[in-house]
């Protein structure tokens, strides 16, 4: 596995589409860009910048619900790339044992940013996973 860092959330021009940019920490320092939605981009950017909102955003609410239920986010795994779409799983830990929930990668990263977690990203649809960590976030 190759450890990656979250570099930024940027806007791709001319389409004005938000992009999540990840980069290898070692080796060739290649970058991976994942196109995401505006709400997820805002949520990630706010978390990275420490912006407090008057009311909780959806990802904040989800973290609060997990805490209230005694459940924690243990890791994020981006499970596959199918055509041009990435898929992810949230790995949760509860009193009843581990639970895996399907998620969009953008939502998973937004939660990971708030939780300080690690996750995995595939090198290709059939390739081995690559790792990213909050260390550089």
PDB file of C-alpha atoms in Angstrom:
ATOM      1  CA  UNK A   1       0.000   0.000   0.000  1.00  0.00           C
ATOM      2  CA  UNK A   2       1.078   3.539  -0.715  1.00  0.00           C
ATOM      3  CA  UNK A   3       0.347   6.248   1.828  1.00  0.00           C
ATOM      4  CA  UNK A   4      -1.373   9.344   0.441  1.00  0.00           C
ATOM      5  CA  UNK A   5      -2.166  12.768   1.822  1.00  0.00           C
ATOM      6  CA  UNK A   6      -5.109  15.034   1.179  1.00  0.00           C
ATOM      7  CA  UNK A   7      -3.669  17.958  -0.759  1.00  0.00           C
ATOM      8  CA  UNK A   8      -6.726  20.097  -1.375  1.00  0.00           C
ATOM      9  CA  UNK A   9     -10.241  20.492  -2.567  1.00  0.00           C
ATOM     10  CA  UNK A  10     -10.077  22.489  -5.772  1.00  0.00           C
ATOM     11  CA  UNK A  11     -12.394  23.618  -8.536  1.00  0.00           C
ATOM     12  CA  UNK A  12     -11.748  22.272 -12.024  1.00  0.00           C
ATOM     13  CA  UNK A  13     -12.202  24.908 -14.725  1.00  0.00           C
ATOM     14  CA  UNK A  14     -14.064  25.551 -16.985  1.00  0.00           C
ATOM     15  CA  UNK A  15     -16.687  23.134 -15.609  1.00  0.00           C
ATOM     16  CA  UNK A  16     -16.526  24.546 -12.041  1.00  0.00           C
ATOM     17  CA  UNK A  17     -16.542  20.977 -10.690  1.00  0.00           C
ATOM     18  CA  UNK A  18     -14.995  20.371  -7.243  1.00  0.00           C
ATOM     19  CA  UNK A  19     -12.076  17.940  -7.167  1.00  0.00           C
ATOM     20  CA  UNK A  20     -10.598  16.093  -4.193  1.00  0.00           C
ATOM     21  CA  UNK A  21      -6.818  15.913  -4.717  1.00  0.00           C
ATOM     22  CA  UNK A  22      -4.735  13.216  -2.995  1.00  0.00           C
ATOM     23  CA  UNK A  23      -0.955  12.716  -3.361  1.00  0.00           C
ATOM     24  CA  UNK A  24       1.514   9.978  -2.530  1.00  0.00           C
ATOM     25  CA  UNK A  25       3.671  10.833   0.478  1.00  0.00           C
ATOM     26  CA  UNK A  26       6.689   8.927  -0.836  1.00  0.00           C
ATOM     27  CA  UNK A  27       8.006   7.664  -4.124  1.00  0.00           C
ATOM     28  CA  UNK A  28       6.914   9.433  -7.271  1.00  0.00           C
ATOM     29  CA  UNK A  29       4.422  11.697  -5.394  1.00  0.00           C
ATOM     30  CA  UNK A  30       1.718  11.011  -7.979  1.00  0.00           C
ATOM     31  CA  UNK A  31      -1.650  12.688  -7.537  1.00  0.00           C
ATOM     32  CA  UNK A  32      -5.143  11.254  -7.695  1.00  0.00           C
ATOM     33  CA  UNK A  33      -8.073  13.554  -8.483  1.00  0.00           C
ATOM     34  CA  UNK A  34     -11.635  12.505  -7.624  1.00  0.00           C
ATOM     35  CA  UNK A  35     -14.506  14.670  -8.836  1.00  0.00           C
ATOM     36  CA  UNK A  36     -16.978  15.345  -6.011  1.00  0.00           C
ATOM     37  CA  UNK A  37     -20.149  17.341  -5.378  1.00  0.00           C
ATOM     38  CA  UNK A  38     -20.359  20.910  -4.115  1.00  0.00           C
ATOM     39  CA  UNK A  39     -21.815  20.064  -0.673  1.00  0.00           C
ATOM     40  CA  UNK A  40     -19.083  17.485   0.007  1.00  0.00           C
ATOM     41  CA  UNK A  41     -16.378  19.872  -1.190  1.00  0.00           C
ATOM     42  CA  UNK A  42     -17.702  22.556   1.143  1.00  0.00           C
ATOM     43  CA  UNK A  43     -17.871  20.113   4.054  1.00  0.00           C
ATOM     44  CA  UNK A  44     -14.270  18.945   3.511  1.00  0.00           C
ATOM     45  CA  UNK A  45     -12.949  22.488   3.043  1.00  0.00           C
ATOM     46  CA  UNK A  46     -14.742  23.733   6.174  1.00  0.00           C
ATOM     47  CA  UNK A  47     -13.333  20.846   8.218  1.00  0.00           C
ATOM     48  CA  UNK A  48      -9.806  21.434   6.913  1.00  0.00           C
ATOM     49  CA  UNK A  49     -10.027  25.153   7.683  1.00  0.00           C
ATOM     50  CA  UNK A  50     -11.694  24.682  11.070  1.00  0.00           C
ATOM     51  CA  UNK A  51     -14.762  26.709  10.083  1.00  0.00           C
ATOM     52  CA  UNK A  52     -17.524  26.643  12.668  1.00  0.00           C
ATOM     53  CA  UNK A  53     -21.027  26.783  11.248  1.00  0.00           C
ATOM     54  CA  UNK A  54     -24.044  28.040  13.202  1.00  0.00           C
ATOM     55  CA  UNK A  55     -25.781  24.681  12.659  1.00  0.00           C
ATOM     56  CA  UNK A  56     -24.131  21.306  12.065  1.00  0.00           C
ATOM     57  CA  UNK A  57     -23.554  20.264   8.470  1.00  0.00           C
ATOM     58  CA  UNK A  58     -24.695  16.788   7.447  1.00  0.00           C
ATOM     59  CA  UNK A  59     -21.267  15.252   8.107  1.00  0.00           C
ATOM     60  CA  UNK A  60     -21.097  16.874  11.544  1.00  0.00           C
ATOM     61  CA  UNK A  61     -24.554  15.533  12.288  1.00  0.00           C
ATOM     62  CA  UNK A  62     -23.497  12.045  11.201  1.00  0.00           C
ATOM     63  CA  UNK A  63     -20.470  12.182  13.531  1.00  0.00           C
ATOM     64  CA  UNK A  64     -22.751  13.344  16.377  1.00  0.00           C
ATOM     65  CA  UNK A  65     -25.175  10.475  15.685  1.00  0.00           C
ATOM     66  CA  UNK A  66     -22.315   7.959  15.711  1.00  0.00           C
ATOM     67  CA  UNK A  67     -21.089   9.360  19.038  1.00  0.00           C
ATOM     68  CA  UNK A  68     -24.605   9.285  20.477  1.00  0.00           C
ATOM     69  CA  UNK A  69     -24.970   5.637  19.509  1.00  0.00           C
ATOM     70  CA  UNK A  70     -21.582   4.697  20.963  1.00  0.00           C
ATOM     71  CA  UNK A  71     -20.253   3.897  17.488  1.00  0.00           C
ATOM     72  CA  UNK A  72     -16.979   5.101  16.010  1.00  0.00           C
ATOM     73  CA  UNK A  73     -15.615   5.378  12.498  1.00  0.00           C
ATOM     74  CA  UNK A  74     -12.574   3.095  12.401  1.00  0.00           C
ATOM     75  CA  UNK A  75     -11.517   3.426   8.789  1.00  0.00           C
ATOM     76  CA  UNK A  76     -12.545   4.358   5.272  1.00  0.00           C
ATOM     77  CA  UNK A  77     -11.945   2.002   2.374  1.00  0.00           C
ATOM     78  CA  UNK A  78     -12.409   3.034  -1.217  1.00  0.00           C
ATOM     79  CA  UNK A  79     -13.348  -0.359  -2.526  1.00  0.00           C
ATOM     80  CA  UNK A  80     -13.388  -0.021  -6.275  1.00  0.00           C
ATOM     81  CA  UNK A  81     -13.373   2.096  -9.375  1.00  0.00           C
ATOM     82  CA  UNK A  82     -16.194   1.079 -11.698  1.00  0.00           C
ATOM     83  CA  UNK A  83     -16.074   2.908 -15.041  1.00  0.00           C
ATOM     84  CA  UNK A  84     -15.509   6.470 -13.789  1.00  0.00           C
ATOM     85  CA  UNK A  85     -17.083   6.135 -10.342  1.00  0.00           C
ATOM     86  CA  UNK A  86     -15.278   5.373  -7.070  1.00  0.00           C
ATOM     87  CA  UNK A  87     -17.058   3.382  -4.348  1.00  0.00           C
ATOM     88  CA  UNK A  88     -16.240   3.368  -0.631  1.00  0.00           C
ATOM     89  CA  UNK A  89     -17.107   1.673   2.653  1.00  0.00           C
ATOM     90  CA  UNK A  90     -17.203   3.112   6.159  1.00  0.00           C
ATOM     91  CA  UNK A  91     -15.917   0.627   8.733  1.00  0.00           C
ATOM     92  CA  UNK A  92     -17.651   1.306  12.030  1.00  0.00           C
ATOM     93  CA  UNK A  93     -17.090  -0.140  15.477  1.00  0.00           C
ATOM     94  CA  UNK A  94     -20.062  -0.538  17.792  1.00  0.00           C
ATOM     95  CA  UNK A  95     -20.843  -2.378  21.018  1.00  0.00           C
ATOM     96  CA  UNK A  96     -22.427  -5.100  18.879  1.00  0.00           C
ATOM     97  CA  UNK A  97     -19.291  -5.497  16.760  1.00  0.00           C
ATOM     98  CA  UNK A  98     -17.993  -4.190  13.450  1.00  0.00           C
ATOM     99  CA  UNK A  99     -20.368  -2.770  10.852  1.00  0.00           C
ATOM    100  CA  UNK A 100     -19.616  -1.835   7.243  1.00  0.00           C
ATOM    101  CA  UNK A 101     -21.721   0.799   5.481  1.00  0.00           C
ATOM    102  CA  UNK A 102     -21.510   1.767   1.821  1.00  0.00           C
ATOM    103  CA  UNK A 103     -20.545   5.389   1.182  1.00  0.00           C
ATOM    104  CA  UNK A 104     -19.488   7.763  -1.534  1.00  0.00           C
ATOM    105  CA  UNK A 105     -15.741   8.489  -1.269  1.00  0.00           C
ATOM    106  CA  UNK A 106     -16.401  12.211  -0.859  1.00  0.00           C
ATOM    107  CA  UNK A 107     -18.668  11.620   2.136  1.00  0.00           C
ATOM    108  CA  UNK A 108     -16.197   9.117   3.561  1.00  0.00           C
ATOM    109  CA  UNK A 109     -13.314  11.606   3.273  1.00  0.00           C
ATOM    110  CA  UNK A 110     -15.455  14.362   4.811  1.00  0.00           C
ATOM    111  CA  UNK A 111     -16.087  12.100   7.818  1.00  0.00           C
ATOM    112  CA  UNK A 112     -12.448  10.987   7.965  1.00  0.00           C
ATOM    113  CA  UNK A 113     -11.238  14.605   8.019  1.00  0.00           C
ATOM    114  CA  UNK A 114     -13.416  15.215  11.077  1.00  0.00           C
ATOM    115  CA  UNK A 115     -12.319  11.971  12.748  1.00  0.00           C
ATOM    116  CA  UNK A 116      -8.584  11.845  11.972  1.00  0.00           C
ATOM    117  CA  UNK A 117      -8.773   8.425  10.337  1.00  0.00           C
ATOM    118  CA  UNK A 118      -6.940   6.428   7.707  1.00  0.00           C
ATOM    119  CA  UNK A 119      -8.474   4.797   4.670  1.00  0.00           C
ATOM    120  CA  UNK A 120      -7.519   3.001   1.475  1.00  0.00           C
ATOM    121  CA  UNK A 121      -7.657   3.861  -2.192  1.00  0.00           C
ATOM    122  CA  UNK A 122      -7.248   1.389  -5.068  1.00  0.00           C
ATOM    123  CA  UNK A 123      -4.403   1.803  -7.534  1.00  0.00           C
ATOM    124  CA  UNK A 124      -6.704   0.536 -10.298  1.00  0.00           C
ATOM    125  CA  UNK A 125     -10.007  -1.311 -10.503  1.00  0.00           C
ATOM    126  CA  UNK A 126      -8.183  -4.620 -10.223  1.00  0.00           C
ATOM    127  CA  UNK A 127      -5.160  -3.326  -8.333  1.00  0.00           C
ATOM    128  CA  UNK A 128      -4.132  -3.489  -4.715  1.00  0.00           C
ATOM    129  CA  UNK A 129      -5.323  -0.822  -2.277  1.00  0.00           C
ATOM    130  CA  UNK A 130      -3.409   2.372  -1.599  1.00  0.00           C
ATOM    131  CA  UNK A 131      -3.427   3.959   1.821  1.00  0.00           C
ATOM    132  CA  UNK A 132      -4.052   7.559   2.816  1.00  0.00           C
ATOM    133  CA  UNK A 133      -3.738   9.026   6.255  1.00  0.00           C
ATOM    134  CA  UNK A 134      -4.876  12.086   8.095  1.00  0.00           C
ATOM    135  CA  UNK A 135      -1.275  12.784   9.078  1.00  0.00           C
ATOM    136  CA  UNK A 136      -0.883  15.442   6.405  1.00  0.00           C
ATOM    137  CA  UNK A 137      -4.411  16.856   6.612  1.00  0.00           C
TER     138      UNK A 137
END
